[in-house]
PDB file of C-alpha atoms in Angstrom:
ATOM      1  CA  UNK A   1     -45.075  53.899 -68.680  1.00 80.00           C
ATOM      2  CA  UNK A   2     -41.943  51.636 -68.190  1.00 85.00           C
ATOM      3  CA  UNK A   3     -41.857  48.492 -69.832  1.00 90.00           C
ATOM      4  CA  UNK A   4     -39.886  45.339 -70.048  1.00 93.00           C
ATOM      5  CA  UNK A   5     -39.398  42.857 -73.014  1.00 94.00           C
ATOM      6  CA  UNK A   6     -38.013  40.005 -73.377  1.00 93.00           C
ATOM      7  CA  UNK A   7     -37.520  36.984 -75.794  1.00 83.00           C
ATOM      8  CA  UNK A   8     -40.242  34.330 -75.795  1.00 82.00           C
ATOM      9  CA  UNK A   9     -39.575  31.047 -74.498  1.00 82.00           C
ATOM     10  CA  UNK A  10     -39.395  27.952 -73.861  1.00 93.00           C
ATOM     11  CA  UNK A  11     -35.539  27.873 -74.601  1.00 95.00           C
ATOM     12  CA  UNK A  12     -33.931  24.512 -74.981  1.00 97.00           C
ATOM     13  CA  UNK A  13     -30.259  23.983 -74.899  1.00 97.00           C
ATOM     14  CA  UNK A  14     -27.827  20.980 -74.799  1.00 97.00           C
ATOM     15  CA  UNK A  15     -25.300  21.636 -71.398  1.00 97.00           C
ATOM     16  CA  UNK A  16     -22.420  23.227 -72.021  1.00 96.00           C
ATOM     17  CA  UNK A  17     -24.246  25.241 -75.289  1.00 97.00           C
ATOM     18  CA  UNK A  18     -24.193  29.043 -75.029  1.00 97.00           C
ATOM     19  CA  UNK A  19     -26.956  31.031 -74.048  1.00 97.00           C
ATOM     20  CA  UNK A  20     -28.622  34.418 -74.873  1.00 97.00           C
ATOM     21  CA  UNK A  21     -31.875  36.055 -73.360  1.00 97.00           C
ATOM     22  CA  UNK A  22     -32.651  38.996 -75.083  1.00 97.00           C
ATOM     23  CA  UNK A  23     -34.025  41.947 -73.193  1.00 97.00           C
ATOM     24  CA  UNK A  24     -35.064  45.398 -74.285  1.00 97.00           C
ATOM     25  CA  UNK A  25     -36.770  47.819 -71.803  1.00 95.00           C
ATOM     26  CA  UNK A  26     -38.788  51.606 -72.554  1.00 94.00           C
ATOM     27  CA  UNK A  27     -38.203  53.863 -69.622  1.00 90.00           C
ATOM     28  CA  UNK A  28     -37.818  57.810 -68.410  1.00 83.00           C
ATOM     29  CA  UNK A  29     -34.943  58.640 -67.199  1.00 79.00           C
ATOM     30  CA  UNK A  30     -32.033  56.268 -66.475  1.00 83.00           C
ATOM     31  CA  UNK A  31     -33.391  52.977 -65.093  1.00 88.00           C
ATOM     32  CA  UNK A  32     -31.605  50.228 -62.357  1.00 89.00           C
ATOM     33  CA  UNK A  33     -31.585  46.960 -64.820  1.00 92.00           C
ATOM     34  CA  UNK A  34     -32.019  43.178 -63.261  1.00 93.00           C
ATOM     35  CA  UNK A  35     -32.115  39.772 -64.244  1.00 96.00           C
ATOM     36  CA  UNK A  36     -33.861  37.339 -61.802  1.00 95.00           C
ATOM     37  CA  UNK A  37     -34.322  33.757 -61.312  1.00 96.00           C
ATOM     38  CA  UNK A  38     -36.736  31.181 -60.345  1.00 94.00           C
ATOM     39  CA  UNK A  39     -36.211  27.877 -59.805  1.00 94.00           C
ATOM     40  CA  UNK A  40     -39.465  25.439 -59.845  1.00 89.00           C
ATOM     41  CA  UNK A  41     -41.083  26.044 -56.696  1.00 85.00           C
ATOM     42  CA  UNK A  42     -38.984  29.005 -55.044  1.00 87.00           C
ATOM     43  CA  UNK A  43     -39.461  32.078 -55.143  1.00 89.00           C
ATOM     44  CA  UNK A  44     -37.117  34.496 -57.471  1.00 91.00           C
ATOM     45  CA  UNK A  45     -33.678  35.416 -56.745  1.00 92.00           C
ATOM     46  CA  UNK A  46     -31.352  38.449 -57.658  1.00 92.00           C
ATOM     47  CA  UNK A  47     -29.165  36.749 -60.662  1.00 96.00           C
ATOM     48  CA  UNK A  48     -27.370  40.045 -61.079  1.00 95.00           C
ATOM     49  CA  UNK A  49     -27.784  43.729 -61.689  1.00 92.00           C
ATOM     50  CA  UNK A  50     -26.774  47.492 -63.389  1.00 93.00           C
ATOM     51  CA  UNK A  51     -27.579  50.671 -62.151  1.00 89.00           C
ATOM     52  CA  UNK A  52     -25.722  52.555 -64.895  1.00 89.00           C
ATOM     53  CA  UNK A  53     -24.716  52.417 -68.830  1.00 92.00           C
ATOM     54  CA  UNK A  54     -22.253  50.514 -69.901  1.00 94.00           C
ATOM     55  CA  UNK A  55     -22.214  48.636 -66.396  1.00 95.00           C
ATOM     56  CA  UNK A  56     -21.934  45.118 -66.467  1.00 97.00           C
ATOM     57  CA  UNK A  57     -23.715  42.379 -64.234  1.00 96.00           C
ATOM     58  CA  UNK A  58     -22.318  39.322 -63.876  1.00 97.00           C
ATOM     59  CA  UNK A  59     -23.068  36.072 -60.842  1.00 96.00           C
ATOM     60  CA  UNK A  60     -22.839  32.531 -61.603  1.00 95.00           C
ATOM     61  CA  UNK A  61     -20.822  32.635 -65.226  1.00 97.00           C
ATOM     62  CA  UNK A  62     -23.568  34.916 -66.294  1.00 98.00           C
ATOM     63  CA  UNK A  63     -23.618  38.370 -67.391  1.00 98.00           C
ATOM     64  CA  UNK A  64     -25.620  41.270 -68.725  1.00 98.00           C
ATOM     65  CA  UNK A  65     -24.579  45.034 -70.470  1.00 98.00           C
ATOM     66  CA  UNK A  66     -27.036  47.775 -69.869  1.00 96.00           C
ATOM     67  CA  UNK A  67     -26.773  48.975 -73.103  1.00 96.00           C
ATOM     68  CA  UNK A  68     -28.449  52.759 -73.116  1.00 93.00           C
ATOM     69  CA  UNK A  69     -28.222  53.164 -76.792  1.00 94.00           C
ATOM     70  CA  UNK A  70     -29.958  50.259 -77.572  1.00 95.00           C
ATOM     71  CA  UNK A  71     -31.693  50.287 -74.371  1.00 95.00           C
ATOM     72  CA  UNK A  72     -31.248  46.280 -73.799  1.00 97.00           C
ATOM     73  CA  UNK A  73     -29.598  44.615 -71.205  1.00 97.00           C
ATOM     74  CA  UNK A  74     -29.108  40.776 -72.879  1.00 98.00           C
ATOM     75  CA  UNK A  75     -28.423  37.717 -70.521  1.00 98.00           C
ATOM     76  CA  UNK A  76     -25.933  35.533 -71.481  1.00 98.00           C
ATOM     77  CA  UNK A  77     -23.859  32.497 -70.739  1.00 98.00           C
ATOM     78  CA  UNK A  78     -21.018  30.913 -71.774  1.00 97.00           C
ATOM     79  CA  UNK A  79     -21.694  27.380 -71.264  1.00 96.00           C
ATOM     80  CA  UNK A  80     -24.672  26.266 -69.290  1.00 97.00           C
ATOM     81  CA  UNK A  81     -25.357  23.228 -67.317  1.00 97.00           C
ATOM     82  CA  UNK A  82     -28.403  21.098 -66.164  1.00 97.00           C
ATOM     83  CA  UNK A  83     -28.632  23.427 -62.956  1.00 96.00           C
ATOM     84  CA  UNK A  84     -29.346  26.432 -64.852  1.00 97.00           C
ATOM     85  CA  UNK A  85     -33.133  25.269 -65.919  1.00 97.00           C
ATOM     86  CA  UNK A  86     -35.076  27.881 -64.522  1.00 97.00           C
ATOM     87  CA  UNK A  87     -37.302  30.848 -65.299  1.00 95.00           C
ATOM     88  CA  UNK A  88     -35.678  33.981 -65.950  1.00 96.00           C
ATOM     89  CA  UNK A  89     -36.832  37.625 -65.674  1.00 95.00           C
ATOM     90  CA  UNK A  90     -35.583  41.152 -66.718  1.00 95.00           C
ATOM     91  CA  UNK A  91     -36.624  43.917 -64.362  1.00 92.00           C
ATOM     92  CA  UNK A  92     -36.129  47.393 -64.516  1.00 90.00           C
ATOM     93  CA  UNK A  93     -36.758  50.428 -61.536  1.00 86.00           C
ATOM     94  CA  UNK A  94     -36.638  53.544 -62.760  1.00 79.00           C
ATOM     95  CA  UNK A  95     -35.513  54.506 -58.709  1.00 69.00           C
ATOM     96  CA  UNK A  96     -31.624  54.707 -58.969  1.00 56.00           C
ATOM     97  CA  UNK A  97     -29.925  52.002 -57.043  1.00 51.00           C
ATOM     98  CA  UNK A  98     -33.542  50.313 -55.509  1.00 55.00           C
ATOM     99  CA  UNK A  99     -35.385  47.682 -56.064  1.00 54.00           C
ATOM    100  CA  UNK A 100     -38.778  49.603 -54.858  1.00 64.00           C
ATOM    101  CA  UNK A 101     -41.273  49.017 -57.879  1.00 73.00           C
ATOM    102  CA  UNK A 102     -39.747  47.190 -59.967  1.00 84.00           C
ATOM    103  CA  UNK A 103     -41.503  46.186 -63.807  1.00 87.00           C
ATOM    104  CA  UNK A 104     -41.048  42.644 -64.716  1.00 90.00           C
ATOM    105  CA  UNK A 105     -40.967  41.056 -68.083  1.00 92.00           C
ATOM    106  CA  UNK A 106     -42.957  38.052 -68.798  1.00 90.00           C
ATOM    107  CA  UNK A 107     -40.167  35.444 -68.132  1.00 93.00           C
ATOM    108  CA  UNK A 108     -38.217  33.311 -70.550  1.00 95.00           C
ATOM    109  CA  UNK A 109     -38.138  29.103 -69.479  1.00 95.00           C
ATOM    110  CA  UNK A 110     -34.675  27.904 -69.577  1.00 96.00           C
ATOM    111  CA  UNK A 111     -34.336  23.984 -70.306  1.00 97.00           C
ATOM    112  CA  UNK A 112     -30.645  22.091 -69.952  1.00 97.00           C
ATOM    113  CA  UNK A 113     -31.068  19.066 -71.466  1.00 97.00           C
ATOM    114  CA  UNK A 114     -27.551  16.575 -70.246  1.00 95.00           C
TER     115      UNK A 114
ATOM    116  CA  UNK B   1     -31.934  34.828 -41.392  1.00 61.00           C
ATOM    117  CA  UNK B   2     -34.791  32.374 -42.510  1.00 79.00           C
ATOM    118  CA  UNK B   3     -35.407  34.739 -45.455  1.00 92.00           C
ATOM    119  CA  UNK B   4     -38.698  36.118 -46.112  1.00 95.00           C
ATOM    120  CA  UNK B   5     -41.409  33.623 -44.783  1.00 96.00           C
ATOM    121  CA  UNK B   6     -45.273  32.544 -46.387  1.00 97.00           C
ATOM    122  CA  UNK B   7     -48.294  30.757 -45.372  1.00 97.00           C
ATOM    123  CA  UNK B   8     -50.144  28.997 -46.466  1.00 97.00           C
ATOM    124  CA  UNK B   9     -48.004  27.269 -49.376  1.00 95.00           C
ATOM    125  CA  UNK B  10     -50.812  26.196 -50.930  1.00 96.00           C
ATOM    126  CA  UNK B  11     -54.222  26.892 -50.855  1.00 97.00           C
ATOM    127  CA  UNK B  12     -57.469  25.797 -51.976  1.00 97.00           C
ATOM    128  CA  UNK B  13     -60.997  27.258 -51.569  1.00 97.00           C
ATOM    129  CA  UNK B  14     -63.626  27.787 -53.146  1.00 97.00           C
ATOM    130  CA  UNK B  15     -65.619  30.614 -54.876  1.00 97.00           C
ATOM    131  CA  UNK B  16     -67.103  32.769 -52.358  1.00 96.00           C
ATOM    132  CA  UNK B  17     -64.782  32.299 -49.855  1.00 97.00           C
ATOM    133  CA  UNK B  18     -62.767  34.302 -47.517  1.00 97.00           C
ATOM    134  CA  UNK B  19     -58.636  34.135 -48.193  1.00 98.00           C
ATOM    135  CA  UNK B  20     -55.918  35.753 -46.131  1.00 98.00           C
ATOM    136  CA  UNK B  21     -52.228  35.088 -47.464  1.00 98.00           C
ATOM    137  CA  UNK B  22     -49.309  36.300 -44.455  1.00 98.00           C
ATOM    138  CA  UNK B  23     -46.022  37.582 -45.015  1.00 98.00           C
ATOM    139  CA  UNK B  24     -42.976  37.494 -42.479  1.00 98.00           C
ATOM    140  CA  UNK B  25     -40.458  40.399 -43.796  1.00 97.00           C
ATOM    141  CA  UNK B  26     -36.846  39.612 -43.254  1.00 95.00           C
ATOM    142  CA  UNK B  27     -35.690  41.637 -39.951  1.00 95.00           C
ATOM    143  CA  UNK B  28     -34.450  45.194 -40.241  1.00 92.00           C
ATOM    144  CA  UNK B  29     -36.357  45.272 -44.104  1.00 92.00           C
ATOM    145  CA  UNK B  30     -38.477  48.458 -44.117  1.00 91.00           C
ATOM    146  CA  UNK B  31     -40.102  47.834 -47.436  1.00 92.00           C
ATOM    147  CA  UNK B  32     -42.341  45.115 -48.178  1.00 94.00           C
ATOM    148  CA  UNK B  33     -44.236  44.182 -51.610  1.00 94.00           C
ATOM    149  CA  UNK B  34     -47.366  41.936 -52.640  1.00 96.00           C
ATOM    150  CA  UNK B  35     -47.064  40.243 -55.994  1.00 94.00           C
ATOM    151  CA  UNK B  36     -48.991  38.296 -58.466  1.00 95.00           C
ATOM    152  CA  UNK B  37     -48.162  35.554 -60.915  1.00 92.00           C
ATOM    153  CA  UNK B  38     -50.018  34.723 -63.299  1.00 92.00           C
ATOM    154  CA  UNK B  39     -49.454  32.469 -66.919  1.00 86.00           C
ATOM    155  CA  UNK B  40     -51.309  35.015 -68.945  1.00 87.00           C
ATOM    156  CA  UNK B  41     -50.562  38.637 -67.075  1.00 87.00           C
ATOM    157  CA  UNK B  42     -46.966  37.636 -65.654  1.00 86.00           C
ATOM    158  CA  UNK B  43     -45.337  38.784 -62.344  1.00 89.00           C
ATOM    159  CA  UNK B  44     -47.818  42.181 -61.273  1.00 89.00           C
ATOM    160  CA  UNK B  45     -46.698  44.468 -58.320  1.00 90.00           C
ATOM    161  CA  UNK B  46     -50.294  44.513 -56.341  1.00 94.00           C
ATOM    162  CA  UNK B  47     -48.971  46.684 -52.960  1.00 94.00           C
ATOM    163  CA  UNK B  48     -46.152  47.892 -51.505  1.00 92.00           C
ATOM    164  CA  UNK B  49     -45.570  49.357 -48.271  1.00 94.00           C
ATOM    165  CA  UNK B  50     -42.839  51.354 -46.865  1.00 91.00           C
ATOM    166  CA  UNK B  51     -42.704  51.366 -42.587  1.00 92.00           C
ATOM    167  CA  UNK B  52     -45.910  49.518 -42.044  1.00 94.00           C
ATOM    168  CA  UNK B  53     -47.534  52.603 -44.193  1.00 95.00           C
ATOM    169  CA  UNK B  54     -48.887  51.453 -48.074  1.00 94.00           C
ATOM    170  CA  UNK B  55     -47.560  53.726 -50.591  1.00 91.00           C
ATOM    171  CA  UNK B  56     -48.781  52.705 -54.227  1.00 89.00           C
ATOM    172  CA  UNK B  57     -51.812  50.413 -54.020  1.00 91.00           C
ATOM    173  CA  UNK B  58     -52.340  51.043 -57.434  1.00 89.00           C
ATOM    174  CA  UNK B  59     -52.081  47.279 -58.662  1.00 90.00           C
ATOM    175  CA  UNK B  60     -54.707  46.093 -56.284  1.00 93.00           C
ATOM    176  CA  UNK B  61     -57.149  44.695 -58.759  1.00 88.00           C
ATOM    177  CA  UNK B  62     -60.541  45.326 -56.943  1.00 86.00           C
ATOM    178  CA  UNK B  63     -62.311  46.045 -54.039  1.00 91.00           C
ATOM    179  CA  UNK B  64     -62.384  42.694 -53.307  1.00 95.00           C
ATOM    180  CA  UNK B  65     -58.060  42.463 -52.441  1.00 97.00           C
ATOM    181  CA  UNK B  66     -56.843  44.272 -49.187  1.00 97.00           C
ATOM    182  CA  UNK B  67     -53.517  44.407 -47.330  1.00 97.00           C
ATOM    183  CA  UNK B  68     -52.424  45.437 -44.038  1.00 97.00           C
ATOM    184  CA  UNK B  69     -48.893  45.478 -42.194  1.00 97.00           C
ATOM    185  CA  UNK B  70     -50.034  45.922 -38.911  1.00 97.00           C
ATOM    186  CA  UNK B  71     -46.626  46.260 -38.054  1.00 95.00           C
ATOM    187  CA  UNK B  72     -42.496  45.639 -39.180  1.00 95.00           C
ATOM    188  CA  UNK B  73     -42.766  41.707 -39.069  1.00 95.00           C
ATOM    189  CA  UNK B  74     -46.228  40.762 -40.365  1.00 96.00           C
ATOM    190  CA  UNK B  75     -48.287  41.253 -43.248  1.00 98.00           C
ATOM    191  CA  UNK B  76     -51.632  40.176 -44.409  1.00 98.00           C
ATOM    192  CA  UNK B  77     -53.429  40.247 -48.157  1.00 98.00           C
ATOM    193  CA  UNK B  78     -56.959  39.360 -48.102  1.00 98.00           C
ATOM    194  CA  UNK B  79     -59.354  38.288 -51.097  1.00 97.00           C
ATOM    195  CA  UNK B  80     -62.832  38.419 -49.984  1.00 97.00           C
ATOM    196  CA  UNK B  81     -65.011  37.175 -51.616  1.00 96.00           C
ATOM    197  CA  UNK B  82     -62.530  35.039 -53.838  1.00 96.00           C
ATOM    198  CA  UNK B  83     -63.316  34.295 -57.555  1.00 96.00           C
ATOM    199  CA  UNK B  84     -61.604  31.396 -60.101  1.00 96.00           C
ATOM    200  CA  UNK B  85     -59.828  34.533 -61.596  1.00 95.00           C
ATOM    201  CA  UNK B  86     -57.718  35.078 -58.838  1.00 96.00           C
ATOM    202  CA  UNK B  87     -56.449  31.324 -58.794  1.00 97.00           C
ATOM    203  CA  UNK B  88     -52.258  32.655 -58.937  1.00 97.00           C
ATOM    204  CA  UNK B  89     -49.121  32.504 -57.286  1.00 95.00           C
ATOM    205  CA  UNK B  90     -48.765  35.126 -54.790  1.00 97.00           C
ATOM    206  CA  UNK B  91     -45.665  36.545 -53.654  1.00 96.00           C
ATOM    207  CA  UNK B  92     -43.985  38.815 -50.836  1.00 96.00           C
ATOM    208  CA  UNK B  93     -40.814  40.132 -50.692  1.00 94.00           C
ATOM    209  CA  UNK B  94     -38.908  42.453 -48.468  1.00 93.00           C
ATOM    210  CA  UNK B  95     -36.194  44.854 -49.578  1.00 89.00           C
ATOM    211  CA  UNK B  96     -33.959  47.264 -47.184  1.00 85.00           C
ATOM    212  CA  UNK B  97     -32.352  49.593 -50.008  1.00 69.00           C
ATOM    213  CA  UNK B  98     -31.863  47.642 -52.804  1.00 68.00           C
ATOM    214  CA  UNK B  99     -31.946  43.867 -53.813  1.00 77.00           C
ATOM    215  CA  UNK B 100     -35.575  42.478 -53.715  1.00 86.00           C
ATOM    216  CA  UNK B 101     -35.859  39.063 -51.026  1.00 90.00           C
ATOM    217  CA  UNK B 102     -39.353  37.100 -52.427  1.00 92.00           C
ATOM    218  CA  UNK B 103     -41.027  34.402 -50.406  1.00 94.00           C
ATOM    219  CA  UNK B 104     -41.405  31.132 -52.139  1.00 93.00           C
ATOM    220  CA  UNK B 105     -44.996  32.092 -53.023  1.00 95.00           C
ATOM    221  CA  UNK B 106     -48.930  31.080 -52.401  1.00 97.00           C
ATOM    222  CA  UNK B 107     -50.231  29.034 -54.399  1.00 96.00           C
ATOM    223  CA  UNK B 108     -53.881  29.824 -54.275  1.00 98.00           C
ATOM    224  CA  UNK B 109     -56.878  27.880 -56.587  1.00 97.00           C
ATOM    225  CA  UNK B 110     -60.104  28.990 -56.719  1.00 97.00           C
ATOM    226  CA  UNK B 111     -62.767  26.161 -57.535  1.00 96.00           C
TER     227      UNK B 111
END
């Protein structure tokens, strides 16, 4: 079945550092990639999305490649700041264009230390 | 739109008892999804349901979990009888066609 992976956590990084999340996924056909966020206490929010290879996501100075060849769709960031602690998640749905069923990673904890 | 809307926030019971978690959909979304989060298992898809009808139930853990939409603004997911294992964060969203809306969760604790 489809499956997400991504890079273990906690992450700590100094603001304005650069940041990767490394995601890989195993899926049939040709998935709809995500990354999501959660902020302590809220619920999670659409970061940004690709429905295609080669697409790229990006929302908020982040971005992600859905890369079909290596099937990984990396988040990354140029320079974060304190605001961008949070949990992040890779998703994938394997239902072109929808979020309907969507597979989760387990979530990688993003610290910003000032 | 006041996004999609939980209740209780929190809540704490204990073993053997009754819980019913309630989900307001945003208006116009025709999907809606049950989720649980969990340290060790992660975010896990419970329900979904697609016009009031469920459609993959598949992640409902046991007989013990049930969920209704008993119509387009209102759903329900009931634990009866409630163990310590099912102490998680439990979350609704809503979707129209594409992006996923989640609530801002349950937090339910099982003593």
């Amino acid at each position: 079945g489809d499956s997400v992976t991504q890079m273990e956590g906690p992450v700590t990084l100094s603001e304005e550092a650069f940041l990767t999340i490394n995601c890989t996924y195993t899926a049939t056909g040709y998935p709809s990639l995500f990354w999501y966020v959660q902020y302590p206490g809220e619920g999670l929010q659409l970061l940004l999305k690709a429905t295609k290879a080669d697409d790229k996501g990006s929302n908020k100075g982040f971005e992600a490649t859905y890369r079909k060849e290596t099937t990984s769709f990396h988040l990354e960031k140029g320079s974060v700041q304190v605001s961008d602690s949070a949990v992040y998640f890779c998703a994938l749905s394997d239902h072109p264009g929808s979020a309907r069923q969507l597979t989760f990673g387990s979530g990688t904890q993003l610290t910003v230390l000032p | 739109d006041a996004g999609v809307i939980q209740s209780p926030r929190h809540e704490v019971t204990e073993m053997g008892q009754e819980v019913t978690l309630r989900c307001k959909p945003i208006s116009g979304h025709d999907y809606l999804f049950w989720y649980r989060q969990t340290m060790m298992r992660g975010l896990e898809l419970l329900i979904y349901f697609n016009n009031n009808v469920p459609i993959d139930d598949s992640g409902m853990p046991e007989d013990r979990f049930s969920a209704k939409m008993p119509n387009a603004s209102f759903s329900t997911l009931k634990i009866q009888p409630s163990e310590p294992r099912d102490s998680a964060v439990y979350f609704c969203a809503s979707s129209s066609s594409g992006e996923l809306f989640f609530g801002e969760g349950s937090r339910l604790t099982v003593l």
